[in-house]
mmCIF file of C-alpha atoms and ligand atoms in Angstrom:
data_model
loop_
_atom_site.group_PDB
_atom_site.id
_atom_site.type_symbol
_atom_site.label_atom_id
_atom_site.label_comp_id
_atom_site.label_asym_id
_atom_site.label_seq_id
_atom_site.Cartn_x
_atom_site.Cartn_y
_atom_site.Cartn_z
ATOM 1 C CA UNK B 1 -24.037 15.489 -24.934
ATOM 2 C CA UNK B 2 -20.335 15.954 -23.187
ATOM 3 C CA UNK B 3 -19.533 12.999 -20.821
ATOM 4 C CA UNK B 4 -17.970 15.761 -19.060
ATOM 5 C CA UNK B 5 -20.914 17.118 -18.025
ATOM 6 C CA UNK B 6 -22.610 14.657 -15.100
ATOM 7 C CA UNK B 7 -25.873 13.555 -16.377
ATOM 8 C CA UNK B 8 -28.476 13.833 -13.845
ATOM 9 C CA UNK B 9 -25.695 15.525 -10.940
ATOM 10 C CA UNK B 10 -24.357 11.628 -10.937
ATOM 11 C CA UNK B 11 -21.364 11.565 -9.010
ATOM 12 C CA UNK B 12 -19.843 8.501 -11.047
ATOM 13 C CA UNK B 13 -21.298 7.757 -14.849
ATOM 14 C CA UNK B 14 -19.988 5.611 -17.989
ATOM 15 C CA UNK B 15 -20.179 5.859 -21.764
ATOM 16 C CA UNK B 16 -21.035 2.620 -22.147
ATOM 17 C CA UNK B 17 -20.485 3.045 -26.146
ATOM 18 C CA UNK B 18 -16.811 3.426 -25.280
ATOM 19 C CA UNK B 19 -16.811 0.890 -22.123
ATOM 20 C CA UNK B 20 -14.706 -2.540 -23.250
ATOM 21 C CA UNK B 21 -16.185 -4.829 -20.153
ATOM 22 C CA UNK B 22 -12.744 -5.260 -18.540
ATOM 23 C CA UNK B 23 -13.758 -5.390 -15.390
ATOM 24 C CA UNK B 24 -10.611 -2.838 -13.835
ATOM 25 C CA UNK B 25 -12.402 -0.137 -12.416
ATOM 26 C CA UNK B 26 -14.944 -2.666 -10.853
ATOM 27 C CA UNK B 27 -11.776 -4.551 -9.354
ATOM 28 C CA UNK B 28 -10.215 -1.502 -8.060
ATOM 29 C CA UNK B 29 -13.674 0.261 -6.656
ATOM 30 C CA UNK B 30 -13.111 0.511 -2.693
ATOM 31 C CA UNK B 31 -16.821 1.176 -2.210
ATOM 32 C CA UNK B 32 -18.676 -1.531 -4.545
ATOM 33 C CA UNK B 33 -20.026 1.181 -6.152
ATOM 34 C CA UNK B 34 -19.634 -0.330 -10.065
ATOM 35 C CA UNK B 35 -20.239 -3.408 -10.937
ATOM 36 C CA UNK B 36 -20.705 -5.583 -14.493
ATOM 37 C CA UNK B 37 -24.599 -6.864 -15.417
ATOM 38 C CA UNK B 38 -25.093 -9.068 -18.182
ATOM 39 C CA UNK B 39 -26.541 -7.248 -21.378
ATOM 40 C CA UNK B 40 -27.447 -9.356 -24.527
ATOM 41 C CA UNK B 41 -26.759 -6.286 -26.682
ATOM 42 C CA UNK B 42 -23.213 -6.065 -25.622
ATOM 43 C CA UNK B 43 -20.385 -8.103 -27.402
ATOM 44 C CA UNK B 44 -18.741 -8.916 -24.399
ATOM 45 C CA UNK B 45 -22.232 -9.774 -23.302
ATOM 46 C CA UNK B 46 -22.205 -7.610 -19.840
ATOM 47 C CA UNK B 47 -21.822 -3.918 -19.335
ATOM 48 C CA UNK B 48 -20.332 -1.744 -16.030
ATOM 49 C CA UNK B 49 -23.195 -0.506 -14.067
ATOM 50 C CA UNK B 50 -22.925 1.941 -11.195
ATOM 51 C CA UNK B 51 -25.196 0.203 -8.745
ATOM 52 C CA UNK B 52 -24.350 2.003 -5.788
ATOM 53 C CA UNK B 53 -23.831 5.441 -6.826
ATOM 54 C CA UNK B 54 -24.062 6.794 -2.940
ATOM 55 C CA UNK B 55 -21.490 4.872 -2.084
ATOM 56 C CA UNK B 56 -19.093 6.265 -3.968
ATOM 57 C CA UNK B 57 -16.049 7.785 -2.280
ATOM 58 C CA UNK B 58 -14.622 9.933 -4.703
ATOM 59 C CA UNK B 59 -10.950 8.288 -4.924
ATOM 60 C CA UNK B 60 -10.933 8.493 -8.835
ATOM 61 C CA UNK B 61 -9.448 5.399 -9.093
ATOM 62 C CA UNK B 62 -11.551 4.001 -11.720
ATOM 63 C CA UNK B 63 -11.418 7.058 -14.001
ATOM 64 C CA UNK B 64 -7.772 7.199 -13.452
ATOM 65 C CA UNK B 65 -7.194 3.432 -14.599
ATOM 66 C CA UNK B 66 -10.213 2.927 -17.715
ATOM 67 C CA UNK B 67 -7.728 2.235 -20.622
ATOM 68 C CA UNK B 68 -10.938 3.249 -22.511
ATOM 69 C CA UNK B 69 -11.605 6.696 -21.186
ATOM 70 C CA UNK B 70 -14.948 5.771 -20.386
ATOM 71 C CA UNK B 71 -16.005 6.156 -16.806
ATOM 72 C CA UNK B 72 -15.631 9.414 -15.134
ATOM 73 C CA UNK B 73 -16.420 10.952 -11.566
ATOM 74 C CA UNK B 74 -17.163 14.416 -10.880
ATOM 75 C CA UNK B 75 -15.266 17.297 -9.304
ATOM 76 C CA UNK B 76 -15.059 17.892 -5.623
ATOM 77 C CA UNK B 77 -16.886 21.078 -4.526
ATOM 78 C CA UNK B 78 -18.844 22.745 -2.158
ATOM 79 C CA UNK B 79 -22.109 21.097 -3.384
ATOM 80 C CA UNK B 80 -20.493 17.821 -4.005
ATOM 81 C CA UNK B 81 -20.601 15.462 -1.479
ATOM 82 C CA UNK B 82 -19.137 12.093 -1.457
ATOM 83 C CA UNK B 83 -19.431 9.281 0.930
ATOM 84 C CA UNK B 84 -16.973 7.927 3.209
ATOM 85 C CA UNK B 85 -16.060 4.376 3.133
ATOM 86 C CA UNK B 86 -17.949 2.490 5.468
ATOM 87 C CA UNK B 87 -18.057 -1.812 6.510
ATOM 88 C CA UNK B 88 -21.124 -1.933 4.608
ATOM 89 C CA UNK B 89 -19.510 -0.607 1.216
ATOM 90 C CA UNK B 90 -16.559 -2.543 1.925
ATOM 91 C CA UNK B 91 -18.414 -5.979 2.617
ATOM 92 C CA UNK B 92 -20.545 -5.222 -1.231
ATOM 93 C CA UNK B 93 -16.858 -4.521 -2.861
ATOM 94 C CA UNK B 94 -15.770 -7.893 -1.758
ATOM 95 C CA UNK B 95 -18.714 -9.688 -2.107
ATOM 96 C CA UNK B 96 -18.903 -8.211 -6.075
ATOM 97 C CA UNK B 97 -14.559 -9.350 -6.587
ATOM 98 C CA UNK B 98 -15.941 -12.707 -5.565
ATOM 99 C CA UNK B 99 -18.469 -13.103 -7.934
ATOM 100 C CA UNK B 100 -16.203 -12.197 -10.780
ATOM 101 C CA UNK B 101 -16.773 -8.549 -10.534
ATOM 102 C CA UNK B 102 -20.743 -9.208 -11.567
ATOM 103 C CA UNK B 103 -23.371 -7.743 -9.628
ATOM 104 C CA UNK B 104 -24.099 -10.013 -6.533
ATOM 105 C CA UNK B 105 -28.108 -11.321 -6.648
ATOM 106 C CA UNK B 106 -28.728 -10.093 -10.290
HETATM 107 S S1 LIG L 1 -12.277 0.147 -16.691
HETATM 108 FE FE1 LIG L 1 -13.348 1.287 -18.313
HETATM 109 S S2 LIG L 1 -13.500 -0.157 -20.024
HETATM 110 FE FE2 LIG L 1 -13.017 -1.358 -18.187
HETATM 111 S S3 LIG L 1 -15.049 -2.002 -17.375
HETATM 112 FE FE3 LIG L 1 -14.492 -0.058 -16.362
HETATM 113 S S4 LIG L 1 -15.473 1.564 -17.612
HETATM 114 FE FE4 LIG L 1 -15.414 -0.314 -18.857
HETATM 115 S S1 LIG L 2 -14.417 7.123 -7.635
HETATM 116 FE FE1 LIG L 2 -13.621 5.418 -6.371
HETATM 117 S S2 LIG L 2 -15.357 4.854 -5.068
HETATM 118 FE FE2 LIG L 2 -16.195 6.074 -6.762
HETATM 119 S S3 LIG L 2 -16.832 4.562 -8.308
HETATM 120 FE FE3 LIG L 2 -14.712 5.215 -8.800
HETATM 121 S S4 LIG L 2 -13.370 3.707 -7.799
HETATM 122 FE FE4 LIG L 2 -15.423 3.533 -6.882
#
């Protein structure tokens, strides 16, 4: 399968095989649309999760900073539609840098 090619029309999605755990993309996500979850089969022992995948604004600025190539977001088109950034997205985003870019309540 090309990670190219959105699985399931996602409009943000990770190859976690390739994903190093560095937490960049989740500190640089306006929306608090990523976010790391602990996973005991990792060896950094946590893996990126897009948790909020309607949130997600578009701005590329995770794909565009990965120093793995390993998260990407979809082109803008007529069918794709992204969300604008609203209080609520931006309250999760800081709520997620505060908890050390993991997943708040998991
Ligand atoms: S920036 Fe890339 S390598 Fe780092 S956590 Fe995000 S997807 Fe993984
Ligand atoms: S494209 Fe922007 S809003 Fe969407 S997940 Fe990446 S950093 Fe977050």
């Amino acid at each position: 399968m090309s990670f190219l090619t959105p699985p399931h029309k996602a409009l943000v999605w990770v190859d976690i095989s390739k994903c190093k755990a560095c937490d960049i993309c989740v500190s640089l996500c306006p929306s608090g649309a990523l976010a790391m979850v602990q996973n005991v089969n990792s060896t950094q022992g946590k893996t990126i999760e897009v948790i909020a995948q309607d949130s997600c604004i578009g701005c590329r600025d995770c794909e565009l900073h990965c120093p793995d190539f390993a998260i990407f977001v979809t082109e803008r088109s007529s069918e794709v539609k992204f969300a604008k950034l609203t209080e609520e997205s931006k309250a999760r985003a800081l709520a997620i840098k505060n908890n050390k870019f993991n997943k708040v309540g998991a």
